[in-house]
Amino acid sequence: MRINFKYLRPHSLNECLAVLATHGDESAILAGGTDLMISFRSGSRTPRFVLDISRLSEIRSVEQHAEVIKIGAILTYSELIAHPLIVKTFPALSAAMSCVGSLQIRNVGTLGGNIANSSPAADSIPPMMIHDAQVMIQKVNSVRIEKLERLIVAPYSNTLEPDELITGIILKPVETAYKQSYRRIARRKSLSIARVNMAVSAKLDAEGLIEDVRISVGSVAPTPLRIKKVEDSLIGLKPESKFIKETGELVARHIVDLVGVRHSTEYKRPAIAGLVIKCLEDVFID
Amino acid sequence: MNQEIPQDELADLEISFTLNGSQVRVSIKPWETALDTIRNKFGLTGAKEGCGIGECGACTIVMDGKAVNGCLVLAAQLDGRTVETVEGLSSNGTLDYLQKAFLDKGGVQCGFCTPGMLMSAKALLDECDQPSKDRITNALSGNLCRCAGYVQIIDAVEDAALIKSKDAENQAVNR
Ligand SMILES: Cc1cc2nc3c(=O)[nH]c(=O)nc-3n(C[C@H](O)[C@H](O)[C@H](O)COP(=O)(O)OP(=O)(O)OC[C@H]3O[C@@H](n4cnc5c(N)ncnc54)[C@H](O)[C@@H]3O)c2cc1C
Ligand code: FES
Ligand code: FES
């Protein structure tokens, strides 16, 4: 690689935060390295220090709290997909994590890295958004908790400061009455970036009408996003097949309105509509 | 780049890890990849650099029981770990189940992808005796082959799993 740096492996979270406090702006945080190593190779990042956080035990566990589940930032996709509580509680997220790259990538890649990299096509982000994900961010002597939707502001760009570390992700489980789906369209199944990806979570009331529905879409706008306006307009409706088809069109139109017509619109518009239909069928029609 | 950095900051690092069963110590550059170290410092040239960006799997090695891309791991990250490469598969000149099955089933053509394929398959069989075809496909999905064909390779892994577990059964019976 056309780069040189000093490699540091802090032994504790506090030690790591202390290094970030003094050298954050000239450091690169290394978790799984699946994005970072590529940017070293291409020369797009040339830090003075590389801070290996992959062994920090403080941020490698799944914790169940009364209302939320907290996922340590450096747990790998493979560890999470093998975690019974995660698989049971977050089926859409688990499905999304199984789509990431290849087994070799999933064996080292992390959720913290996926968030910090802030790709519009990140697979894990839409399924975290349907759980109103919050990101726990620490620096020396302080913790801030930011909504995932607010943290990512533009393609590959977020509000993380150089002295800050993502330490965990806080997800709200939903009741068992919810059904979820995650789907993506990509050129092939493995090792390809999603062209459209989508997570849906929904619940019907006793009469079979929609009581709650959450739809999050990736790869179609500068950042992955929840489409709350459309979600709200669906409450109280009956999810029949005609409705599902119309909702597909509605979501596609809404997104085109939001991001404007681009060179990819002609392809993406029907792709979005088609994917919405499939996801809604997954959750509403068994 | 980084001219103002004091030279001692860029000093070599000493790391130690278990490589194919032996404890090793080696001096590395902080920015060296695990793949470079294994190939250049230990002369283990089975793992190949195909793409260098995580997309082909030719560099696959097994670290603490998991298949990883050697091109995406820093050598420094090997410190304290257990590493297996294709060179560790055979023992005393006897091929491993997987190596035999790859030969029997025509899973090798040019051989460029083979060390990576074998190591992905090795990690799988160490974790699971009788993997389903889906599980095998999933485990090999990060390994590209441009010539032998995936059908033969997947066949070979199934075959190796079968023969290995039969042998294990026989051994248990004979004991
Ligand atoms: C071949 C290949 C295929 C891929 N396929 C997919 C795919 O299908 N879907 C997908 O979504 N992604 C994919 N990716 C991208 C990548 O694997 C993911 O984004 C992964 O989650 C990154 O995690 P990591 O731990 O490897 O991050 P790293 O590479 O270690 O870090 C990524 C960035 O985040 C920063 N960072 C990491 N952890 C933290 C933290 N805790 N706090 C603050 N900053 C942090 C790093 O400094 C760096 O800027 C692929 C990558 C490759 C090489
Ligand atoms: S050389 Fe590492 S994946 Fe291609
Ligand atoms: S045998 Fe040639 S690439 Fe697989």
Coordinates of C-alpha atoms and ligand atoms in Angstrom, one line a residue:
Chain A
M1 CA 0.0 0.0 0.0
R2 CA 1.2 3.5 -0.8
I3 CA 0.8 4.7 2.7
N4 CA 2.5 4.7 6.1
F5 CA 1.1 5.2 9.5
K6 CA 1.5 4.2 13.1
Y7 CA -0.6 1.4 14.3
L8 CA -2.2 1.7 17.8
R9 CA -4.3 -0.8 19.6
P10 CA -5.8 0.8 22.7
H11 CA -6.4 -1.7 25.5
S12 CA -9.5 0.0 26.8
L13 CA -12.3 2.3 25.7
N14 CA -10.9 5.1 27.8
E15 CA -7.5 4.8 26.3
C16 CA -9.0 4.8 22.9
L17 CA -11.1 8.0 23.6
A18 CA -8.0 9.6 25.0
V19 CA -6.1 9.0 21.8
L20 CA -9.0 10.4 19.8
A21 CA -9.1 13.5 22.0
T22 CA -5.5 14.4 21.2
H23 CA -5.0 12.9 17.7
G24 CA -8.6 12.3 16.4
D25 CA -8.2 14.6 13.4
E26 CA -5.1 12.7 12.2
S27 CA -6.4 9.2 13.0
A28 CA -8.4 6.5 11.3
I29 CA -10.5 4.2 13.4
L30 CA -10.2 0.6 12.2
A31 CA -13.0 -1.9 13.1
G32 CA -13.3 -4.6 10.4
G33 CA -11.3 -2.6 7.9
T34 CA -13.5 -3.6 5.0
D35 CA -14.0 0.0 3.9
L36 CA -10.9 1.5 5.5
M37 CA -8.3 -0.9 3.9
I38 CA -9.8 -0.1 0.5
S39 CA -9.3 3.7 1.1
F40 CA -5.7 3.1 2.2
R41 CA -5.1 1.2 -1.0
S42 CA -6.7 3.8 -3.2
G43 CA -4.9 6.6 -1.3
S44 CA -8.1 8.4 -0.4
R45 CA -7.2 8.2 3.3
T46 CA -3.7 8.8 4.6
P47 CA -3.9 9.0 8.4
R48 CA -1.0 9.4 10.7
F49 CA -2.4 7.0 13.2
V50 CA -4.6 3.9 12.7
L51 CA -6.5 3.0 15.8
D52 CA -7.5 -0.6 15.9
I53 CA -10.7 -0.9 18.0
S54 CA -11.6 -4.4 17.0
R55 CA -10.6 -5.9 20.4
L56 CA -12.2 -3.4 22.7
S57 CA -14.3 -5.7 24.9
E58 CA -16.4 -2.8 26.3
I59 CA -18.1 -2.4 22.9
R60 CA -18.5 -6.0 21.8
S61 CA -21.7 -7.2 23.5
V62 CA -25.4 -7.4 23.0
E63 CA -27.3 -6.0 26.0
Q64 CA -31.0 -6.4 26.6
H65 CA -32.5 -3.5 28.5
A66 CA -36.2 -3.1 29.5
E67 CA -37.3 -1.2 26.4
V68 CA -34.3 -1.5 24.1
I69 CA -31.5 -3.7 22.9
K70 CA -28.0 -2.2 22.7
I71 CA -25.6 -3.7 20.2
G72 CA -21.9 -3.1 20.6
A73 CA -20.4 -1.2 17.7
I74 CA -17.7 -3.7 16.9
L75 CA -19.7 -6.9 16.8
T76 CA -19.3 -8.4 13.4
Y77 CA -22.1 -9.3 11.0
S78 CA -21.3 -13.0 11.5
E79 CA -21.5 -12.7 15.3
L80 CA -24.8 -10.8 15.1
I81 CA -26.4 -13.2 12.6
A82 CA -25.5 -16.1 14.9
H83 CA -26.9 -14.3 18.0
P84 CA -30.3 -15.8 18.9
L85 CA -31.7 -12.6 20.4
I86 CA -30.8 -10.5 17.4
V87 CA -32.2 -13.0 14.9
K88 CA -35.4 -13.3 16.8
T89 CA -35.9 -9.6 17.6
F90 CA -34.7 -8.0 14.4
P91 CA -35.5 -10.3 11.4
A92 CA -35.2 -7.6 8.8
L93 CA -31.8 -6.5 10.1
S94 CA -30.6 -10.1 10.3
A95 CA -31.7 -10.7 6.7
A96 CA -29.9 -7.5 5.6
M97 CA -26.7 -8.4 7.4
S98 CA -26.8 -11.8 5.6
C99 CA -26.7 -9.9 2.3
V100 CA -23.5 -8.0 3.1
G101 CA -20.6 -8.8 0.8
S102 CA -19.4 -12.3 1.3
L103 CA -18.7 -14.5 4.4
Q104 CA -15.2 -13.2 4.6
I105 CA -16.5 -9.6 4.7
R106 CA -19.2 -10.5 7.2
N107 CA -16.6 -12.2 9.4
V108 CA -14.9 -8.9 10.1
G109 CA -17.3 -6.1 9.0
T110 CA -19.2 -4.3 11.7
L111 CA -22.4 -2.3 12.2
G112 CA -20.4 0.6 13.6
G113 CA -18.3 0.7 10.4
N114 CA -21.4 0.5 8.2
I115 CA -22.9 3.5 10.0
A116 CA -19.7 5.6 10.1
N117 CA -19.0 4.9 6.4
S118 CA -22.5 6.3 5.7
S119 CA -22.9 4.9 2.2
P120 CA -26.3 5.6 0.7
A121 CA -26.5 1.8 -0.2
A122 CA -25.4 0.5 3.3
D123 CA -27.5 -2.7 3.8
S124 CA -27.8 -2.4 7.6
I125 CA -29.2 1.1 7.8
P126 CA -32.8 0.8 6.5
P127 CA -33.5 -2.2 8.8
M128 CA -32.1 -0.2 11.7
M129 CA -34.2 2.8 10.8
I130 CA -37.5 0.8 11.1
H131 CA -36.5 0.3 14.8
D132 CA -36.0 4.1 15.3
A133 CA -32.3 3.4 15.7
Q134 CA -30.2 5.6 17.9
V135 CA -26.5 5.7 17.8
M136 CA -24.4 5.9 21.0
I137 CA -21.4 8.1 20.4
Q138 CA -18.7 8.7 23.0
K139 CA -15.8 11.0 23.5
V140 CA -13.7 11.6 26.6
N141 CA -16.1 12.2 29.5
S142 CA -19.2 12.5 27.4
V143 CA -21.8 10.4 25.6
R144 CA -24.2 11.7 23.0
I145 CA -27.1 9.7 21.6
E146 CA -28.1 10.6 18.1
K147 CA -30.9 9.4 15.9
L148 CA -29.4 7.3 13.1
E149 CA -31.5 9.4 10.6
R150 CA -29.9 12.6 11.9
L151 CA -26.4 11.3 12.1
I152 CA -26.0 10.5 8.4
V153 CA -26.4 13.8 6.5
A154 CA -25.1 13.1 2.9
P155 CA -23.4 10.4 0.9
Y156 CA -20.4 9.2 3.0
S157 CA -20.9 12.0 5.4
N158 CA -22.1 12.3 9.0
T159 CA -22.0 14.5 12.0
L160 CA -19.3 12.4 13.8
E161 CA -16.5 14.6 15.1
P162 CA -12.8 13.5 14.9
D163 CA -12.7 12.8 18.7
E164 CA -15.9 10.7 18.7
L165 CA -16.3 7.0 18.6
I166 CA -19.5 5.1 17.9
T167 CA -19.8 2.7 20.8
G168 CA -23.2 1.1 20.2
I169 CA -26.5 1.1 18.5
I170 CA -29.8 1.2 20.4
L171 CA -32.8 -0.5 18.8
K172 CA -36.3 -0.7 19.9
P173 CA -37.8 -4.1 19.5
V174 CA -41.4 -4.4 18.2
E175 CA -44.2 -6.6 19.4
T176 CA -44.4 -10.1 18.0
A177 CA -47.5 -9.0 16.0
Y178 CA -45.3 -7.1 13.6
K179 CA -44.1 -8.7 10.4
Q180 CA -40.9 -7.6 8.7
S181 CA -39.2 -7.8 5.4
Y182 CA -35.9 -6.9 3.9
R183 CA -35.2 -7.0 0.2
R184 CA -32.6 -5.6 -2.1
I185 CA -32.0 -5.4 -5.8
A186 CA -28.4 -5.8 -6.9
R187 CA -26.6 -7.1 -10.0
R188 CA -25.9 -10.5 -8.3
K189 CA -26.5 -12.0 -4.9
S190 CA -23.0 -11.8 -3.3
L191 CA -20.4 -9.1 -3.5
S192 CA -22.5 -6.5 -5.0
I193 CA -23.8 -3.1 -3.9
A194 CA -27.6 -2.7 -3.6
R195 CA -29.2 -0.6 -6.2
V196 CA -32.3 -0.3 -4.2
N197 CA -32.7 -1.8 -0.7
M198 CA -35.7 -1.7 1.6
A199 CA -36.9 -2.6 5.0
V200 CA -40.6 -2.8 6.0
S201 CA -42.2 -3.5 9.4
A202 CA -45.9 -3.5 9.9
K203 CA -48.8 -4.5 12.2
L204 CA -52.5 -5.0 11.6
D205 CA -55.2 -4.3 14.1
A206 CA -58.0 -6.7 15.1
E207 CA -60.0 -5.8 12.1
G208 CA -57.2 -6.5 9.7
L209 CA -56.5 -2.8 9.0
I210 CA -53.0 -1.3 9.1
E211 CA -52.2 -0.1 12.6
D212 CA -48.6 0.7 12.1
V213 CA -46.3 0.5 9.0
R214 CA -42.6 1.6 8.7
I215 CA -40.8 1.8 5.4
S216 CA -37.2 2.6 5.0
V217 CA -35.4 2.8 1.6
G218 CA -31.7 2.9 0.7
S219 CA -29.7 3.6 -2.4
V220 CA -32.2 5.9 -3.9
A221 CA -31.5 9.2 -2.1
P222 CA -28.3 10.8 -0.7
T223 CA -28.9 8.9 2.5
P224 CA -31.1 6.0 3.5
L225 CA -34.4 7.3 4.7
R226 CA -37.8 6.6 6.4
I227 CA -40.7 7.8 4.3
K228 CA -43.0 8.8 7.2
K229 CA -45.4 10.8 5.0
V230 CA -46.3 7.7 3.1
E231 CA -46.3 5.6 6.2
D232 CA -48.8 7.9 7.9
S233 CA -51.1 7.9 4.9
L234 CA -51.5 4.1 5.1
I235 CA -52.7 3.9 8.6
G236 CA -56.2 2.4 8.9
L237 CA -56.3 1.1 5.3
K238 CA -56.9 -2.5 4.3
P239 CA -53.9 -4.1 2.7
E240 CA -55.4 -5.8 -0.3
S241 CA -53.5 -6.5 -3.5
K242 CA -54.8 -3.4 -5.3
F243 CA -53.7 -1.3 -2.4
I244 CA -50.3 -2.9 -2.3
K245 CA -49.8 -2.1 -6.0
E246 CA -50.9 1.5 -5.6
T247 CA -48.6 1.9 -2.6
G248 CA -45.6 0.8 -4.7
E249 CA -46.4 3.6 -7.2
L250 CA -47.0 6.1 -4.3
V251 CA -43.6 5.4 -2.7
A252 CA -41.8 5.6 -6.0
R253 CA -43.4 8.9 -6.9
H254 CA -42.7 10.2 -3.4
I255 CA -39.0 9.4 -3.7
V256 CA -38.7 10.9 -7.2
D257 CA -40.4 14.1 -5.9
L258 CA -37.9 14.1 -3.0
V259 CA -34.7 13.6 -4.9
G260 CA -35.7 15.0 -8.3
V261 CA -35.4 13.3 -11.7
R262 CA -31.9 11.9 -12.3
H263 CA -30.3 9.8 -15.0
S264 CA -31.2 6.7 -12.9
T265 CA -34.8 7.6 -12.4
E266 CA -36.1 5.7 -15.3
Y267 CA -34.6 2.5 -13.9
K268 CA -35.1 3.2 -10.2
R269 CA -38.7 4.3 -10.3
P270 CA -40.2 0.9 -11.3
A271 CA -37.5 -0.8 -9.2
I272 CA -38.7 1.0 -6.1
A273 CA -42.3 0.3 -6.9
G274 CA -41.6 -3.4 -7.5
L275 CA -39.6 -3.7 -4.3
V276 CA -42.3 -2.0 -2.2
I277 CA -44.9 -4.4 -3.6
K278 CA -42.7 -7.4 -2.7
C279 CA -42.0 -6.2 0.8
L280 CA -45.6 -5.4 1.5
E281 CA -46.7 -8.8 0.2
D282 CA -44.1 -10.3 2.6
V283 CA -45.6 -8.6 5.6
F284 CA -49.3 -8.5 4.7
I285 CA -50.0 -11.7 2.7
D286 CA -48.8 -14.9 4.1
Chain B
M1 CA 3.0 12.2 2.5
N2 CA 3.4 12.5 6.3
Q3 CA 6.9 13.9 5.9
E4 CA 6.8 15.8 9.2
I5 CA 6.3 12.5 11.1
P6 CA 9.2 11.5 13.3
Q7 CA 10.7 8.3 11.9
D8 CA 10.4 6.3 15.1
E9 CA 6.6 6.6 14.7
L10 CA 6.9 4.5 11.6
A11 CA 9.1 1.8 13.2
D12 CA 8.5 -1.8 12.6
L13 CA 6.2 -3.7 14.9
E14 CA 6.9 -7.1 16.5
I15 CA 4.0 -9.4 16.4
S16 CA 3.6 -13.1 17.4
F17 CA 0.8 -15.5 16.4
T18 CA 0.2 -19.2 15.7
L19 CA 0.8 -20.0 12.1
N20 CA -0.3 -23.4 10.9
G21 CA 0.2 -24.8 14.4
S22 CA 3.6 -23.2 15.1
Q23 CA 4.2 -20.1 17.3
V24 CA 5.9 -17.5 15.2
R25 CA 7.3 -14.0 15.8
V26 CA 7.9 -11.5 13.0
S27 CA 8.8 -7.9 12.5
I28 CA 6.3 -6.0 10.2
K29 CA 5.5 -2.6 8.9
P30 CA 2.4 -1.2 10.5
W31 CA 0.7 -0.8 7.1
E32 CA 1.6 -4.3 5.8
T33 CA -1.3 -6.5 5.0
A34 CA -1.6 -10.0 6.5
L35 CA -1.4 -11.4 3.0
D36 CA 1.9 -9.7 2.3
T37 CA 3.4 -10.9 5.6
I38 CA 2.4 -14.5 5.0
R39 CA 3.6 -14.5 1.5
N40 CA 6.8 -12.5 1.8
K41 CA 8.0 -13.1 5.3
F42 CA 7.0 -16.7 5.6
G43 CA 7.2 -17.7 2.0
L44 CA 3.7 -19.2 2.2
T45 CA 2.6 -18.3 -1.3
G46 CA -0.6 -20.4 -1.5
A47 CA -2.8 -17.4 -0.7
K48 CA -2.8 -15.1 -3.7
E49 CA -3.5 -11.5 -4.3
G50 CA -6.2 -11.4 -7.0
C51 CA -8.0 -8.1 -6.6
G52 CA -6.6 -6.7 -3.3
I53 CA -10.0 -5.2 -2.5
G54 CA -12.0 -8.0 -0.9
E55 CA -13.8 -9.2 -4.0
C56 CA -12.2 -12.4 -5.2
G57 CA -11.3 -14.5 -2.1
A58 CA -8.0 -15.7 -3.6
C59 CA -6.3 -14.3 -0.5
T60 CA -8.5 -16.2 2.0
I61 CA -6.9 -17.4 5.2
V62 CA -8.5 -18.6 8.4
M63 CA -8.1 -16.4 11.4
D64 CA -9.3 -17.7 14.8
G65 CA -11.5 -20.2 12.9
K66 CA -13.1 -17.7 10.5
A67 CA -12.3 -17.2 6.8
V68 CA -11.1 -13.7 6.2
N69 CA -9.6 -11.8 3.2
G70 CA -5.8 -11.5 3.9
C71 CA -5.7 -8.5 1.7
L72 CA -8.1 -6.6 4.0
V73 CA -6.5 -7.5 7.3
L74 CA -3.4 -5.6 8.6
A75 CA -0.5 -7.9 9.6
A76 CA -0.7 -6.1 13.0
Q77 CA -4.1 -7.5 13.5
L78 CA -2.7 -11.1 13.4
D79 CA -0.9 -10.5 16.7
G80 CA -2.1 -13.1 19.2
R81 CA -4.3 -14.8 16.7
T82 CA -4.4 -18.3 15.3
V83 CA -3.8 -18.3 11.6
E84 CA -4.3 -21.2 9.1
T85 CA -3.2 -21.1 5.5
V86 CA -3.5 -23.7 2.7
E87 CA 0.0 -24.9 3.5
G88 CA -1.2 -26.2 6.8
L89 CA -3.9 -28.5 5.3
S90 CA -1.8 -31.5 4.4
S91 CA 0.2 -33.3 7.0
N92 CA 3.4 -35.3 6.3
G93 CA 2.7 -35.3 2.6
T94 CA -0.9 -36.6 3.0
L95 CA -3.5 -34.4 1.5
D96 CA -6.4 -33.3 3.5
Y97 CA -10.0 -34.5 2.7
L98 CA -10.7 -31.2 0.9
Q99 CA -7.6 -31.3 -1.2
K100 CA -8.3 -34.9 -2.2
A101 CA -11.9 -34.2 -3.1
F102 CA -11.0 -31.1 -5.1
L103 CA -8.7 -33.3 -7.2
D104 CA -11.2 -36.1 -7.5
K105 CA -14.1 -33.9 -8.5
G106 CA -12.3 -31.7 -10.9
G107 CA -12.5 -28.6 -8.6
V108 CA -9.1 -27.4 -9.8
Q109 CA -8.2 -26.0 -13.2
C110 CA -5.6 -23.2 -13.2
G111 CA -5.5 -23.4 -9.4
F112 CA -5.4 -19.6 -8.8
C113 CA -8.6 -19.6 -6.7
T114 CA -7.9 -23.0 -5.1
P115 CA -6.0 -22.1 -1.9
G116 CA -8.7 -19.5 -1.1
M117 CA -11.5 -22.0 -1.9
L118 CA -9.9 -24.6 0.2
M119 CA -9.6 -22.3 3.2
S120 CA -13.2 -21.1 3.0
A121 CA -14.3 -24.7 2.8
K122 CA -11.9 -25.6 5.7
A123 CA -13.4 -23.0 8.0
L124 CA -16.9 -24.3 7.1
L125 CA -16.1 -28.0 7.8
D126 CA -14.4 -27.1 11.1
E127 CA -17.7 -25.4 12.1
C128 CA -20.2 -27.9 10.6
D129 CA -19.7 -31.6 9.8
Q130 CA -22.5 -31.9 7.2
P131 CA -23.2 -28.6 5.7
S132 CA -26.2 -28.3 3.3
K133 CA -25.6 -27.3 -0.3
D134 CA -26.9 -23.8 0.5
R135 CA -24.5 -23.4 3.4
I136 CA -21.6 -24.5 1.2
T137 CA -22.6 -22.0 -1.5
N138 CA -22.9 -19.3 1.1
A139 CA -19.5 -20.1 2.6
L140 CA -17.9 -20.0 -0.9
S141 CA -19.8 -16.9 -2.1
G142 CA -16.7 -14.7 -1.6
N143 CA -14.5 -16.9 -3.7
L144 CA -14.5 -16.3 -7.4
C145 CA -13.3 -19.0 -9.9
R146 CA -12.9 -18.2 -13.5
C147 CA -12.3 -21.6 -14.8
A148 CA -13.0 -24.8 -12.9
G149 CA -16.7 -24.1 -12.3
Y150 CA -18.6 -23.8 -9.1
V151 CA -20.6 -27.0 -9.6
Q152 CA -17.4 -29.1 -9.3
I153 CA -16.1 -27.1 -6.4
I154 CA -19.3 -27.4 -4.4
D155 CA -19.4 -31.1 -5.2
A156 CA -15.9 -31.5 -3.9
V157 CA -16.8 -29.8 -0.6
E158 CA -19.9 -32.0 -0.2
D159 CA -17.8 -35.1 -1.0
A160 CA -15.0 -34.1 1.5
A161 CA -17.6 -33.5 4.2
L162 CA -19.2 -36.9 3.6
I163 CA -15.9 -38.9 3.5
K164 CA -14.6 -37.0 6.5
S165 CA -17.6 -37.8 8.7
K166 CA -17.7 -41.4 7.5
D167 CA -14.1 -41.8 8.5
A168 CA -14.9 -40.2 11.9
E169 CA -17.8 -42.7 12.3
N170 CA -15.6 -45.7 11.5
Q171 CA -12.9 -44.5 13.9
A172 CA -15.5 -44.2 16.6
V173 CA -16.8 -47.7 15.9
N174 CA -13.3 -49.2 15.9
R175 CA -12.5 -47.6 19.2
Ligands
LIG1 C1 -15.9 -6.7 -1.1 C2 -16.8 -5.8 -0.3 C3 -18.2 -6.0 -0.3 C4 -19.0 -5.2 0.5 N1 -20.4 -5.4 0.4 C5 -21.2 -4.6 1.2 C6 -22.6 -4.9 1.1 O1 -23.1 -5.8 0.4 N2 -23.4 -4.0 1.9 C7 -22.9 -3.1 2.7 O2 -23.6 -2.4 3.3 N3 -21.5 -2.8 2.7 C8 -20.7 -3.6 2.0 N4 -19.3 -3.4 2.0 C9 -18.8 -2.3 2.8 C10 -18.3 -2.7 4.2 O3 -18.1 -4.0 4.4 C11 -19.4 -2.3 5.3 O4 -19.6 -0.9 5.2 C12 -18.9 -2.6 6.7 O5 -20.0 -2.6 7.6 C13 -17.8 -1.7 7.3 O6 -17.5 -2.1 8.6 P1 -16.0 -2.3 9.0 O7 -16.1 -2.7 10.4 O8 -15.3 -3.2 8.1 O9 -15.5 -0.8 8.9 P2 -14.0 -0.1 8.7 O10 -13.5 -0.3 7.4 O11 -13.2 -0.6 9.9 O12 -14.5 1.4 9.0 C14 -15.3 2.0 8.0 C15 -15.3 3.6 8.4 O13 -16.0 3.8 9.6 C16 -15.1 4.3 10.6 N5 -15.4 3.6 11.8 C17 -15.5 2.2 12.0 N6 -15.9 1.9 13.2 C18 -16.2 3.1 13.8 C19 -16.7 3.5 15.1 N7 -17.0 2.5 16.0 N8 -16.8 4.8 15.4 C20 -16.5 5.7 14.5 N9 -16.0 5.5 13.3 C21 -15.9 4.2 13.0 C22 -13.7 4.0 10.0 O14 -12.8 5.0 10.5 C23 -13.9 4.1 8.6 O15 -14.0 5.5 8.2 C24 -18.5 -4.2 1.3 C25 -17.1 -4.0 1.3 C26 -16.2 -4.8 0.5 C27 -14.8 -4.6 0.6
FES2 S1 -7.1 -10.5 -3.2 FE1 -8.2 -10.4 -1.3 S2 -10.2 -10.7 -2.0 FE2 -9.1 -10.5 -3.9
FES3 S1 -9.4 -22.9 -11.0 FE1 -8.8 -21.2 -12.2 S2 -9.8 -19.6 -11.1 FE2 -10.6 -21.3 -10.2

